[in-house]
CSV table of C-alpha atoms and ligand atoms in Angstrom, one decimal:
chain,number,residue,atom,x,y,z
A,16,MET,CA,-5.3,1.5,-33.3
A,17,THR,CA,-6.6,4.6,-31.3
A,18,LEU,CA,-5.2,8.1,-31.1
A,19,TYR,CA,-5.4,10.0,-28.1
A,20,THR,CA,-4.7,13.8,-28.9
A,21,ASN,CA,-4.2,16.8,-27.4
A,22,ALA,CA,-2.4,16.3,-24.1
A,23,TYR,CA,0.7,17.4,-22.7
A,24,LEU,CA,2.9,14.3,-21.8
A,25,TRP,CA,5.2,13.3,-18.9
A,26,ILE,CA,8.4,12.2,-20.7
A,27,ASN,CA,11.9,12.0,-19.0
A,28,ASP,CA,10.7,14.3,-15.7
A,29,ALA,CA,9.2,16.9,-17.8
A,30,TRP,CA,5.5,18.2,-19.9
A,31,THR,CA,6.3,18.1,-23.4
A,32,ALA,CA,6.6,22.1,-24.6
A,33,GLN,CA,3.4,21.4,-26.6
A,34,PRO,CA,0.4,19.1,-26.8
A,35,ALA,CA,1.2,15.7,-28.2
A,36,ALA,CA,-0.8,12.5,-29.7
A,37,LEU,CA,-0.1,9.1,-28.7
A,38,LEU,CA,-0.9,6.3,-30.9
A,39,VAL,CA,-1.6,3.1,-29.3
A,40,ASP,CA,-2.4,-0.4,-30.7
A,41,ASN,CA,-3.3,-3.8,-28.9
A,42,GLY,CA,-2.3,-2.0,-25.7
A,43,ILE,CA,1.0,-0.8,-26.6
A,44,ILE,CA,2.2,2.8,-27.4
A,45,THR,CA,3.5,2.6,-31.1
A,46,ASP,CA,4.0,6.6,-31.5
A,47,ILE,CA,4.2,9.8,-30.3
A,48,LEU,CA,3.2,12.6,-33.0
A,49,TYR,CA,3.4,16.5,-33.1
A,50,HIS,CA,2.0,16.9,-36.1
A,51,ASN,CA,0.6,15.0,-39.2
A,52,LEU,CA,-1.8,12.8,-37.4
A,53,PRO,CA,-2.9,9.8,-39.5
A,54,THR,CA,-6.9,10.6,-39.9
A,55,ASN,CA,-7.7,6.9,-40.5
A,56,VAL,CA,-7.7,6.3,-36.7
A,57,ALA,CA,-10.0,6.0,-34.1
A,58,SER,CA,-8.9,9.2,-32.5
A,59,ILE,CA,-9.9,10.5,-28.7
A,60,ASN,CA,-9.3,14.2,-27.7
A,61,LEU,CA,-7.7,15.2,-24.6
A,62,TYR,CA,-8.4,18.7,-24.5
A,63,GLY,CA,-5.0,19.7,-23.6
A,64,ALA,CA,-5.1,18.0,-20.5
A,65,TYR,CA,-2.0,16.5,-18.8
A,66,CYS,CA,-0.9,13.0,-19.0
A,67,TYR,CA,1.4,10.9,-16.9
A,68,PRO,CA,2.4,7.8,-17.4
A,69,GLY,CA,-0.2,5.3,-15.5
A,70,PHE,CA,0.6,5.6,-11.6
A,71,THR,CA,1.4,2.1,-9.6
A,72,ASP,CA,0.6,1.5,-5.9
A,73,THR,CA,3.5,-0.5,-5.1
A,74,HIS,CA,2.0,-1.4,-1.6
A,75,THR,CA,-1.6,-2.7,-1.1
A,76,HIS,CA,-3.8,-4.7,0.9
A,77,SER,CA,-6.0,-4.8,-1.9
A,78,PHE,CA,-8.1,-8.1,-0.9
A,79,GLU,CA,-8.9,-6.4,2.8
A,80,GLY,CA,-9.2,-2.8,1.2
A,81,GLY,CA,-11.7,-4.3,-1.3
A,82,LEU,CA,-13.6,-6.9,0.9
A,83,TYR,CA,-14.0,-3.7,3.5
A,84,SER,CA,-15.1,-1.4,1.1
A,85,LEU,CA,-18.2,-3.7,0.7
A,86,GLY,CA,-18.5,-3.3,4.7
A,87,VAL,CA,-18.4,-0.5,7.0
A,88,ASP,CA,-16.0,2.5,7.3
A,89,LEU,CA,-15.5,3.9,10.5
A,90,SER,CA,-13.0,6.9,9.3
A,91,VAL,CA,-16.2,8.8,9.6
A,92,VAL,CA,-17.5,8.6,13.2
A,93,ARG,CA,-16.8,11.1,15.9
A,94,THR,CA,-18.0,9.4,19.2
A,95,ILE,CA,-18.7,5.8,20.2
A,96,PRO,CA,-22.9,6.2,20.1
A,97,GLU,CA,-22.3,7.4,16.4
A,98,LEU,CA,-20.4,4.3,15.7
A,99,LEU,CA,-22.7,2.1,17.2
A,100,ALA,CA,-25.6,3.3,15.2
A,101,LEU,CA,-23.6,2.9,12.2
A,102,LEU,CA,-22.8,-0.6,12.9
A,103,GLY,CA,-26.2,-0.6,13.8
A,104,ALA,CA,-27.8,0.0,10.7
A,105,ASN,CA,-26.1,-2.9,9.2
A,106,LYS,CA,-27.1,-5.5,11.4
A,107,HIS,CA,-29.5,-7.4,9.2
A,108,ASN,CA,-27.7,-6.9,5.5
A,109,SER,CA,-26.8,-10.4,5.6
A,110,ALA,CA,-25.8,-13.6,7.6
A,111,ASP,CA,-21.9,-13.2,6.5
A,112,THR,CA,-19.4,-11.8,8.8
A,113,LEU,CA,-19.7,-7.7,8.9
A,114,PHE,CA,-16.5,-6.3,8.5
A,115,ALA,CA,-16.1,-2.7,10.1
A,116,TRP,CA,-12.8,-0.9,9.7
A,117,GLN,CA,-10.5,2.3,10.0
A,118,LEU,CA,-11.4,2.3,13.7
A,119,ASP,CA,-9.2,5.4,15.3
A,120,GLU,CA,-9.9,5.3,18.7
A,121,ALA,CA,-8.2,8.5,19.4
A,122,GLN,CA,-10.5,10.4,16.7
A,123,LEU,CA,-13.2,9.7,18.8
A,124,ALA,CA,-14.4,12.1,22.1
A,125,GLU,CA,-14.5,9.0,24.4
A,126,LYS,CA,-10.4,8.4,23.4
A,127,ARG,CA,-11.6,4.5,23.5
A,128,PHE,CA,-12.2,1.5,22.0
A,129,PRO,CA,-16.4,0.6,22.7
A,130,THR,CA,-16.9,-2.8,24.9
A,131,ILE,CA,-17.7,-6.1,23.4
A,132,ALA,CA,-21.1,-4.9,25.2
A,133,GLU,CA,-21.9,-2.3,23.2
A,134,LEU,CA,-21.0,-3.9,20.1
A,135,ASP,CA,-23.3,-6.8,21.7
A,136,SER,CA,-26.0,-4.0,22.1
A,137,VAL,CA,-26.3,-3.1,18.2
A,138,ILE,CA,-25.5,-6.2,16.5
A,139,ASN,CA,-25.7,-9.7,18.5
A,140,LEU,CA,-26.7,-12.2,15.9
A,141,ARG,CA,-24.5,-11.5,12.8
A,142,PRO,CA,-20.5,-11.8,13.8
A,143,LEU,CA,-18.7,-8.5,13.4
A,144,VAL,CA,-14.9,-8.2,13.0
A,145,LEU,CA,-14.4,-4.2,13.8
A,146,ARG,CA,-10.3,-3.3,12.8
A,147,ARG,CA,-8.1,-0.6,14.1
A,148,ILE,CA,-7.0,1.9,11.3
A,149,ASP,CA,-3.9,0.5,12.0
A,150,GLY,CA,-4.5,-3.2,11.5
A,151,HIS,CA,-2.9,-4.3,14.2
A,152,SER,CA,-5.3,-4.7,16.5
A,153,CYS,CA,-9.4,-5.7,16.2
A,154,MET,CA,-12.3,-6.4,18.6
A,155,LEU,CA,-14.8,-8.9,17.8
A,156,ASN,CA,-18.8,-9.3,19.2
A,157,THR,CA,-19.9,-12.5,21.1
A,158,ALA,CA,-21.4,-13.9,18.2
A,159,ALA,CA,-17.8,-13.6,16.5
A,160,ARG,CA,-15.7,-14.3,19.7
A,161,ALA,CA,-17.8,-18.0,19.7
A,162,LEU,CA,-16.6,-18.9,15.9
A,163,VAL,CA,-12.8,-18.6,16.2
A,164,PRO,CA,-11.2,-21.5,17.6
A,165,GLY,CA,-8.5,-21.5,19.9
A,166,LEU,CA,-9.6,-17.7,21.3
A,167,THR,CA,-9.0,-17.9,25.1
A,168,THR,CA,-8.3,-14.3,26.2
A,169,LYS,CA,-10.6,-12.4,28.3
A,170,ASP,CA,-9.2,-9.3,26.7
A,171,GLU,CA,-11.7,-7.4,25.0
A,172,ILE,CA,-9.5,-5.9,21.8
A,173,LEU,CA,-7.3,-8.5,20.0
A,174,ARG,CA,-4.1,-7.7,19.6
A,175,GLY,CA,-0.7,-9.3,18.1
A,176,THR,CA,-0.9,-13.0,17.3
A,177,GLU,CA,-4.4,-12.9,18.7
A,178,ASN,CA,-5.4,-10.1,16.3
A,179,ASP,CA,-3.8,-12.1,13.4
A,180,HIS,CA,-5.1,-15.1,14.3
A,181,ALA,CA,-9.0,-13.6,14.6
A,182,VAL,CA,-8.7,-11.8,11.1
A,183,HIS,CA,-7.3,-14.9,9.4
A,184,TYR,CA,-9.9,-17.1,10.5
A,185,PHE,CA,-13.1,-14.9,9.2
A,186,HIS,CA,-10.6,-14.0,6.0
A,187,LYS,CA,-10.5,-17.7,5.0
A,188,GLN,CA,-14.2,-18.4,5.4
A,189,ILE,CA,-14.6,-16.2,2.7
A,190,GLN,CA,-16.1,-17.7,-0.8
A,191,PRO,CA,-14.6,-17.9,-4.1
A,192,ASP,CA,-16.9,-15.6,-5.9
A,193,THR,CA,-17.0,-13.3,-2.9
A,194,ILE,CA,-13.0,-12.9,-3.1
A,195,LEU,CA,-13.2,-12.0,-6.8
A,196,GLN,CA,-15.5,-9.6,-5.8
A,197,ALA,CA,-13.3,-8.2,-3.4
A,198,TYR,CA,-10.6,-7.4,-6.2
A,199,GLN,CA,-12.8,-6.2,-8.6
A,200,ALA,CA,-14.0,-3.8,-5.9
A,201,ALA,CA,-9.9,-2.6,-5.1
A,202,ALA,CA,-9.6,-2.0,-8.9
A,203,LYS,CA,-12.4,0.0,-9.3
A,204,ILE,CA,-11.0,2.1,-6.1
A,205,ALA,CA,-7.7,2.1,-7.4
A,206,LEU,CA,-8.9,3.6,-11.4
A,207,GLN,CA,-11.1,6.0,-9.1
A,208,GLY,CA,-7.8,7.2,-7.3
A,209,GLY,CA,-5.9,7.6,-10.6
A,210,PHE,CA,-3.9,4.0,-10.5
A,211,THR,CA,-3.3,1.5,-13.4
A,212,GLY,CA,-1.8,-1.0,-11.2
A,213,ILE,CA,-1.3,-2.0,-7.9
A,214,HIS,CA,1.2,-4.2,-5.9
A,215,THR,CA,-0.8,-6.7,-3.5
A,216,MET,CA,-0.2,-8.9,-1.1
A,217,ILE,CA,-2.3,-12.3,-0.7
A,218,GLY,CA,-1.9,-14.5,2.3
A,219,ASP,CA,-1.8,-15.1,6.3
A,220,ALA,CA,1.8,-13.4,6.7
A,221,ASP,CA,1.8,-16.9,8.6
A,222,ASN,CA,2.4,-20.4,6.8
A,223,SER,CA,-0.6,-19.8,4.2
A,224,ILE,CA,-0.5,-17.9,0.6
A,225,GLY,CA,-4.1,-18.1,0.5
A,226,HIS,CA,-6.0,-17.8,-2.6
A,227,TYR,CA,-3.4,-16.6,-3.9
A,228,SER,CA,-3.5,-19.0,-6.9
A,229,LEU,CA,-7.1,-17.9,-7.3
A,230,ILE,CA,-5.9,-14.5,-8.6
A,231,ARG,CA,-2.8,-15.7,-10.5
A,232,ASP,CA,-5.7,-17.5,-12.5
A,233,ASN,CA,-8.1,-14.6,-13.0
A,234,LEU,CA,-5.1,-11.7,-13.4
A,235,SER,CA,-6.9,-10.8,-17.0
A,236,LYS,CA,-10.2,-10.5,-15.9
A,237,PHE,CA,-9.3,-7.7,-14.2
A,238,PRO,CA,-8.9,-3.8,-15.5
A,239,ILE,CA,-5.7,-2.5,-13.4
A,240,SER,CA,-2.4,-5.0,-13.6
A,241,TYR,CA,-2.5,-6.1,-10.2
A,242,THR,CA,1.3,-6.9,-9.1
A,243,ILE,CA,0.8,-10.4,-6.5
A,244,TYR,CA,3.1,-11.5,-3.7
A,245,PRO,CA,2.6,-14.6,-1.8
A,246,GLN,CA,2.6,-12.8,1.6
A,247,SER,CA,3.7,-15.9,3.9
A,248,PHE,CA,7.1,-17.5,4.9
A,249,ASN,CA,6.0,-20.8,3.3
A,250,LEU,CA,8.6,-21.2,0.5
A,251,LYS,CA,7.4,-24.1,-1.0
A,252,ALA,CA,3.8,-22.8,-1.3
A,253,ALA,CA,5.3,-19.6,-3.3
A,254,LEU,CA,7.3,-22.2,-5.3
A,255,ASP,CA,4.6,-24.6,-6.2
A,256,ALA,CA,1.8,-21.4,-7.1
A,257,GLY,CA,5.4,-20.1,-9.1
A,258,ALA,CA,5.4,-16.7,-7.9
A,259,SER,CA,8.8,-14.8,-8.4
A,260,ARG,CA,9.0,-12.8,-4.9
A,261,ILE,CA,7.3,-13.6,-1.6
A,262,GLY,CA,6.5,-11.5,1.7
A,263,GLY,CA,4.9,-8.2,1.5
A,264,CYS,CA,3.9,-7.3,5.6
A,265,ILE,CA,5.1,-10.0,7.1
A,266,LEU,CA,6.5,-8.7,10.2
A,267,ALA,CA,10.0,-8.2,11.2
A,268,ASP,CA,7.9,-5.4,13.6
A,269,GLY,CA,4.8,-4.3,14.5
A,270,SER,CA,3.5,-0.2,14.4
A,271,ILE,CA,4.3,3.1,16.1
A,272,GLY,CA,0.4,3.2,17.0
A,273,SER,CA,0.8,-0.1,19.0
A,274,MET,CA,4.3,0.6,20.5
A,275,THR,CA,5.5,-2.8,18.9
A,276,ALA,CA,7.7,-1.0,16.4
A,277,ALA,CA,11.2,-2.2,16.9
A,278,LEU,CA,13.4,0.8,18.1
A,279,ASN,CA,17.1,1.6,18.8
A,280,SER,CA,16.1,3.9,21.8
A,281,PRO,CA,12.8,3.7,23.9
A,282,TYR,CA,9.5,5.3,23.0
A,283,GLU,CA,8.9,8.9,24.3
A,284,ASN,CA,8.1,8.3,28.3
A,285,SER,CA,8.4,4.8,28.2
A,286,ASP,CA,11.1,2.1,29.1
A,287,SER,CA,9.7,-0.2,25.8
A,288,ARG,CA,11.8,-0.5,22.6
A,289,GLY,CA,9.3,-1.9,20.8
A,290,VAL,CA,9.3,-5.9,19.6
A,291,LEU,CA,11.5,-7.8,17.3
A,292,TYR,CA,8.9,-10.4,16.4
A,293,GLN,CA,11.4,-12.9,14.8
A,294,SER,CA,15.7,-13.4,15.6
A,295,ASP,CA,18.5,-12.3,13.9
A,296,GLN,CA,18.8,-16.1,12.6
A,297,PHE,CA,15.4,-17.0,11.6
A,298,TRP,CA,15.3,-13.9,8.6
A,299,ALA,CA,19.3,-14.8,7.8
A,300,ASP,CA,17.6,-18.3,7.1
A,301,PHE,CA,14.3,-17.3,5.1
A,302,ILE,CA,15.9,-14.4,3.3
A,303,THR,CA,18.8,-16.4,2.2
A,304,GLN,CA,16.7,-19.2,1.2
A,305,ALA,CA,14.3,-16.9,-0.7
A,306,ALA,CA,17.3,-15.5,-2.6
A,307,LYS,CA,18.5,-18.9,-3.5
A,308,HIS,CA,15.1,-19.4,-5.2
A,309,LYS,CA,15.2,-16.2,-6.9
A,310,PHE,CA,12.4,-14.9,-4.9
A,311,GLN,CA,12.5,-10.9,-4.8
A,312,VAL,CA,11.8,-10.7,-0.8
A,313,ALA,CA,9.5,-7.7,0.7
A,314,VAL,CA,9.6,-7.6,5.0
A,315,HIS,CA,7.5,-4.8,6.9
A,316,CYS,CA,10.0,-2.8,8.9
A,317,ILE,CA,9.0,0.3,10.5
A,318,GLY,CA,11.5,1.1,13.7
A,319,ASP,CA,15.0,1.6,13.1
A,320,ARG,CA,15.7,-1.4,15.1
A,321,ALA,CA,13.7,-3.7,12.4
A,322,ILE,CA,15.2,-2.2,9.2
A,323,LYS,CA,18.7,-2.6,10.3
A,324,GLN,CA,17.4,-6.5,11.3
A,325,ILE,CA,16.7,-6.9,7.3
A,326,ASN,CA,19.0,-4.9,5.9
A,327,ASP,CA,21.6,-6.6,7.3
A,328,VAL,CA,20.4,-10.0,6.0
A,329,TYR,CA,20.0,-8.2,2.1
A,330,LYS,CA,23.2,-6.5,2.9
A,331,SER,CA,25.0,-9.8,3.2
A,332,LEU,CA,23.6,-11.2,-0.2
A,333,ASP,CA,25.1,-10.8,-3.3
A,334,SER,CA,21.7,-10.8,-5.1
A,335,THR,CA,19.8,-8.5,-3.3
A,336,PRO,CA,20.8,-5.3,-6.1
A,337,LEU,CA,19.6,-7.9,-8.6
A,338,LEU,CA,16.9,-9.5,-7.0
A,339,ARG,CA,15.7,-6.0,-6.0
A,340,HIS,CA,14.5,-7.0,-2.4
A,341,GLN,CA,12.2,-4.3,-0.5
A,342,LEU,CA,12.6,-3.2,2.8
A,343,ILE,CA,8.7,-1.9,3.3
A,344,HIS,CA,7.4,1.1,5.1
A,345,CYS,CA,11.0,1.9,6.3
A,346,GLU,CA,10.0,4.8,8.7
A,347,LEU,CA,13.2,5.6,10.7
A,348,THR,CA,16.5,6.2,9.6
A,349,ASP,CA,19.0,7.9,10.9
A,350,ASN,CA,22.0,9.1,8.1
A,351,THR,CA,23.9,6.0,9.1
A,352,LEU,CA,21.2,3.4,8.4
A,353,ILE,CA,20.7,5.5,5.3
A,354,GLU,CA,24.4,4.7,4.1
A,355,GLU,CA,24.0,0.9,4.8
A,356,ILE,CA,20.7,0.7,3.4
A,357,TYR,CA,22.2,2.3,0.0
A,358,ALA,CA,25.3,0.0,0.5
A,359,SER,CA,22.4,-3.2,0.5
A,360,GLY,CA,20.7,-2.3,-2.4
A,361,ALA,CA,17.4,-2.7,-1.0
A,362,VAL,CA,14.1,-0.8,-2.4
A,363,PRO,CA,12.4,1.1,0.6
A,364,VAL,CA,8.9,1.2,-0.6
A,365,MET,CA,7.3,3.6,1.3
A,366,GLN,CA,4.0,5.7,2.2
A,367,PRO,CA,4.0,9.4,1.9
A,368,ASN,CA,0.4,9.0,3.3
A,369,PHE,CA,1.9,8.1,6.9
A,370,ASP,CA,3.5,11.6,7.1
A,371,LEU,CA,0.7,13.5,5.9
A,372,LEU,CA,-1.9,11.6,8.7
A,373,TRP,CA,1.0,11.1,11.3
A,374,GLY,CA,4.2,13.3,11.0
A,375,GLY,CA,4.7,16.7,12.1
A,376,ASP,CA,6.2,18.6,15.4
A,377,GLU,CA,2.6,18.1,17.2
A,378,GLY,CA,1.6,14.9,15.4
A,379,PHE,CA,1.0,11.2,16.4
A,380,TYR,CA,4.6,10.3,15.8
A,381,ALA,CA,6.2,13.2,17.3
A,382,ARG,CA,3.8,11.8,20.8
A,383,LYS,CA,5.2,8.6,20.3
A,384,LEU,CA,8.4,9.1,19.5
A,385,GLY,CA,9.5,12.4,20.6
A,386,GLY,CA,10.0,15.4,18.3
A,387,GLN,CA,13.3,14.9,17.4
A,388,ARG,CA,12.9,11.4,16.1
A,389,SER,CA,9.6,12.1,14.4
A,390,ARG,CA,12.2,14.4,11.9
A,391,ILE,CA,13.9,11.6,11.0
A,392,MET,CA,11.3,9.8,9.7
A,393,ASN,CA,10.0,9.0,6.2
A,394,ARG,CA,13.0,10.2,4.7
A,395,PHE,CA,11.5,10.6,1.1
A,396,ALA,CA,14.5,13.1,0.1
A,397,SER,CA,17.1,11.8,1.9
A,398,LEU,CA,16.7,8.4,0.6
A,399,MET,CA,16.5,9.5,-3.0
A,400,ASN,CA,18.9,11.9,-2.9
A,401,HIS,CA,21.5,9.6,-1.7
A,402,SER,CA,21.1,7.1,-5.1
A,403,ILE,CA,18.2,4.9,-3.1
A,404,ARG,CA,15.7,4.1,-5.3
A,405,VAL,CA,12.4,4.4,-3.3
A,406,CYS,CA,8.7,3.2,-4.1
A,407,GLY,CA,5.2,4.8,-3.4
A,408,GLY,CA,2.6,2.8,-1.8
A,409,SER,CA,-0.2,3.6,0.3
A,410,ASP,CA,-0.5,0.6,2.3
A,411,TRP,CA,-4.1,0.8,1.2
A,412,TYR,CA,-6.5,0.0,3.1
A,413,ILE,CA,-4.4,1.7,5.9
A,414,THR,CA,-4.6,4.7,4.2
A,415,ALA,CA,-6.5,6.1,1.1
A,416,LEU,CA,-5.4,4.4,-2.2
A,417,ASN,CA,-5.4,8.0,-4.3
A,418,ALA,CA,-2.6,8.8,-6.1
A,419,PRO,CA,-2.6,12.5,-6.3
A,420,MET,CA,-3.2,12.7,-2.6
A,421,SER,CA,-0.5,10.5,-2.4
A,422,ILE,CA,2.4,12.4,-4.5
A,423,ILE,CA,1.1,15.9,-3.4
A,424,ALA,CA,2.0,14.4,0.5
A,425,ALA,CA,5.4,13.6,-1.2
A,426,MET,CA,6.1,17.2,-2.1
A,427,ASN,CA,4.9,18.3,1.1
A,428,HIS,CA,6.6,16.8,3.9
A,429,HIS,CA,6.1,18.0,7.2
A,430,ASN,CA,10.1,18.4,7.4
A,431,PRO,CA,11.3,20.6,4.3
A,432,ALA,CA,14.4,18.8,4.1
A,433,GLU,CA,12.5,15.5,3.3
A,434,ARG,CA,10.1,16.8,0.5
A,435,LEU,CA,10.5,15.4,-3.0
A,436,THR,CA,10.7,17.5,-6.0
A,437,HIS,CA,7.4,17.0,-8.5
A,438,ALA,CA,9.8,14.8,-10.6
A,439,GLN,CA,11.1,12.2,-7.8
A,440,ALA,CA,7.3,12.1,-6.5
A,441,ILE,CA,5.8,11.1,-9.8
A,442,ALA,CA,8.6,8.8,-10.2
A,443,ILE,CA,8.3,6.6,-7.5
A,444,TYR,CA,4.6,5.8,-8.7
A,445,THR,CA,5.8,5.3,-12.0
A,446,LYS,CA,8.9,4.1,-13.6
A,447,ASN,CA,10.6,2.8,-9.7
A,448,ALA,CA,7.3,0.9,-9.4
A,449,ALA,CA,8.1,-0.4,-12.9
A,450,TRP,CA,11.7,-1.1,-11.9
A,451,LEU,CA,10.3,-2.9,-8.7
A,452,SER,CA,8.6,-5.4,-10.7
A,453,HIS,CA,11.3,-5.9,-13.1
A,454,GLU,CA,9.3,-3.9,-16.0
A,455,GLU,CA,11.4,-1.1,-16.5
A,456,ASN,CA,11.5,-1.7,-20.4
A,457,SER,CA,7.5,-2.6,-20.8
A,458,ARG,CA,5.9,0.3,-18.1
A,459,GLY,CA,6.2,3.0,-16.1
A,460,ALA,CA,7.0,5.3,-19.2
A,461,ILE,CA,5.5,7.2,-21.8
A,462,LYS,CA,7.6,5.9,-25.0
A,463,PRO,CA,6.8,3.4,-27.7
A,464,GLY,CA,7.1,-0.1,-26.9
A,465,CYS,CA,5.3,0.5,-23.4
A,466,GLN,CA,2.4,-0.5,-22.0
A,467,ALA,CA,-0.4,2.1,-23.2
A,468,ASP,CA,-1.3,3.1,-19.3
A,469,PHE,CA,-2.1,6.7,-18.5
A,470,THR,CA,-3.2,8.6,-15.9
A,471,ILE,CA,-4.8,11.9,-17.2
A,472,VAL,CA,-5.5,15.2,-14.8
A,473,ASN,CA,-6.6,18.9,-15.4
A,474,GLN,CA,-3.5,20.1,-14.2
A,475,PRO,CA,0.1,19.2,-13.2
A,476,LEU,CA,-0.1,17.7,-9.6
A,477,ASP,CA,3.0,20.5,-8.5
A,478,ASN,CA,0.3,23.3,-8.7
A,479,PHE,CA,-1.3,23.3,-5.2
A,480,GLY,CA,-3.5,26.3,-5.6
A,481,THR,CA,-6.8,24.0,-6.7
A,482,GLN,CA,-7.7,20.4,-6.3
A,483,PRO,CA,-6.4,18.5,-9.2
A,484,ILE,CA,-9.1,16.5,-11.2
A,485,ILE,CA,-8.7,12.7,-12.6
A,486,GLN,CA,-10.4,13.0,-16.0
A,487,LYS,CA,-9.2,9.8,-17.4
A,488,VAL,CA,-7.6,6.7,-16.5
A,489,ILE,CA,-6.3,4.3,-19.4
A,490,CYS,CA,-5.2,1.0,-19.0
A,491,LYS,CA,-3.4,-1.1,-22.0
A,492,GLY,CA,-5.0,1.4,-24.2
A,493,VAL,CA,-8.2,0.9,-23.1
A,494,ILE,CA,-10.5,3.6,-21.3
A,495,ARG,CA,-11.2,2.2,-17.6
A,496,TYR,CA,-12.1,5.5,-16.0
A,497,GLU,CA,-13.5,8.9,-16.8
A,498,GLN,CA,-14.7,11.5,-14.5
A,499,VAL,CA,-18.7,11.8,-14.9
B,6,LIG,ZN1,1.0,-3.4,4.6
B,7,LIG,ZN1,3.3,-3.3,6.8
């Protein structure tokens, strides 16, 4: 038994009036005490800090995030020569494929991708996979291109199915030890970001569930709670693996950046309305079949046309409120679509960081969609105030895995009408997240009987004056991260 003393506790959407103590036994909260503290128990003083229920990020790509954290992060480079120098510094580190990620050509002075010849000039023997920030396009050096079977395009930048094919080819070559290492690296980053749990997708978003069974069999070895999804259309493989949910970023459409998100009206200065990757019939068949097997379904849908396509299927099924099917991203929603999401009982799993990074009247979304449409994106408050249960995620590795950053982003949406209150922003990472995984009785709240998961910060997250500091992250009663 452990007694954590002297912290303000976030209970029922508010702080306790005075500091209290948490009695934890065997990973479970057994009591909340205000006085007459037991003296025969090991005790840890939290010195008046603020204790939230442990935060859960409900949408990550942790394998890629963990794996790439062992590779090269390109988010810091601002010119092509800088990019090449950073890659060149890694050319001899290993015989394995080098993964570089977070390339955003719009951030580079040259406003373009590097060429293959430039990549080869700094790293020619070791295979190199370089991914764009949104994951929807990539580049390979010549050594890597030679390895991918069936890659016939002459295009230097791989997009759409060629991007997926190439990336999954390289991911499939990775050995179990390295896979587990990637998930351990991801868990460590999650803890540093204030999370006690993360949902993560495993599989190629096509026919394979990848290393799902490997992670399923090793869940107890990780310091945080992983909630895993076979990210695949292969219902049989998911059933055989004993999964209760399926999907993630299985794609109804693409991304705003690649102009492949499916819209009702065209992109700004373009005739294109983006792409629906599958027919209505395809989704009706897949989702109906999945629901028949009691799977919770999650589908990536960004544009209004794609969200409606998926939500229409959810709406046609009586089981949606029960199984809690998910609309991943759910970015562009007018008021009519919000009504329809309410009617279907689906759960939007959304990313506050997207608005932080790309929202705003002068932002990336406004340039792609026009100012008017950019204001009906990522409508956190409109959805929640419509009694729709929204959950929060980072889509990490796409954006940072950092709870205070995401929570504060949700409270500071560029459109004041879409800002969440402090309590709502906390809810999407705590009780709503627990509800999403059907664990509302055992996680996501500070109350006796719940898993002892806590995120402890030096100040409430609605104090925007100073940067919050994560002091401790406690998972199942054990301190897994401590501020150094
Ligand atoms: Zn995703
Ligand atoms: Zn996605």
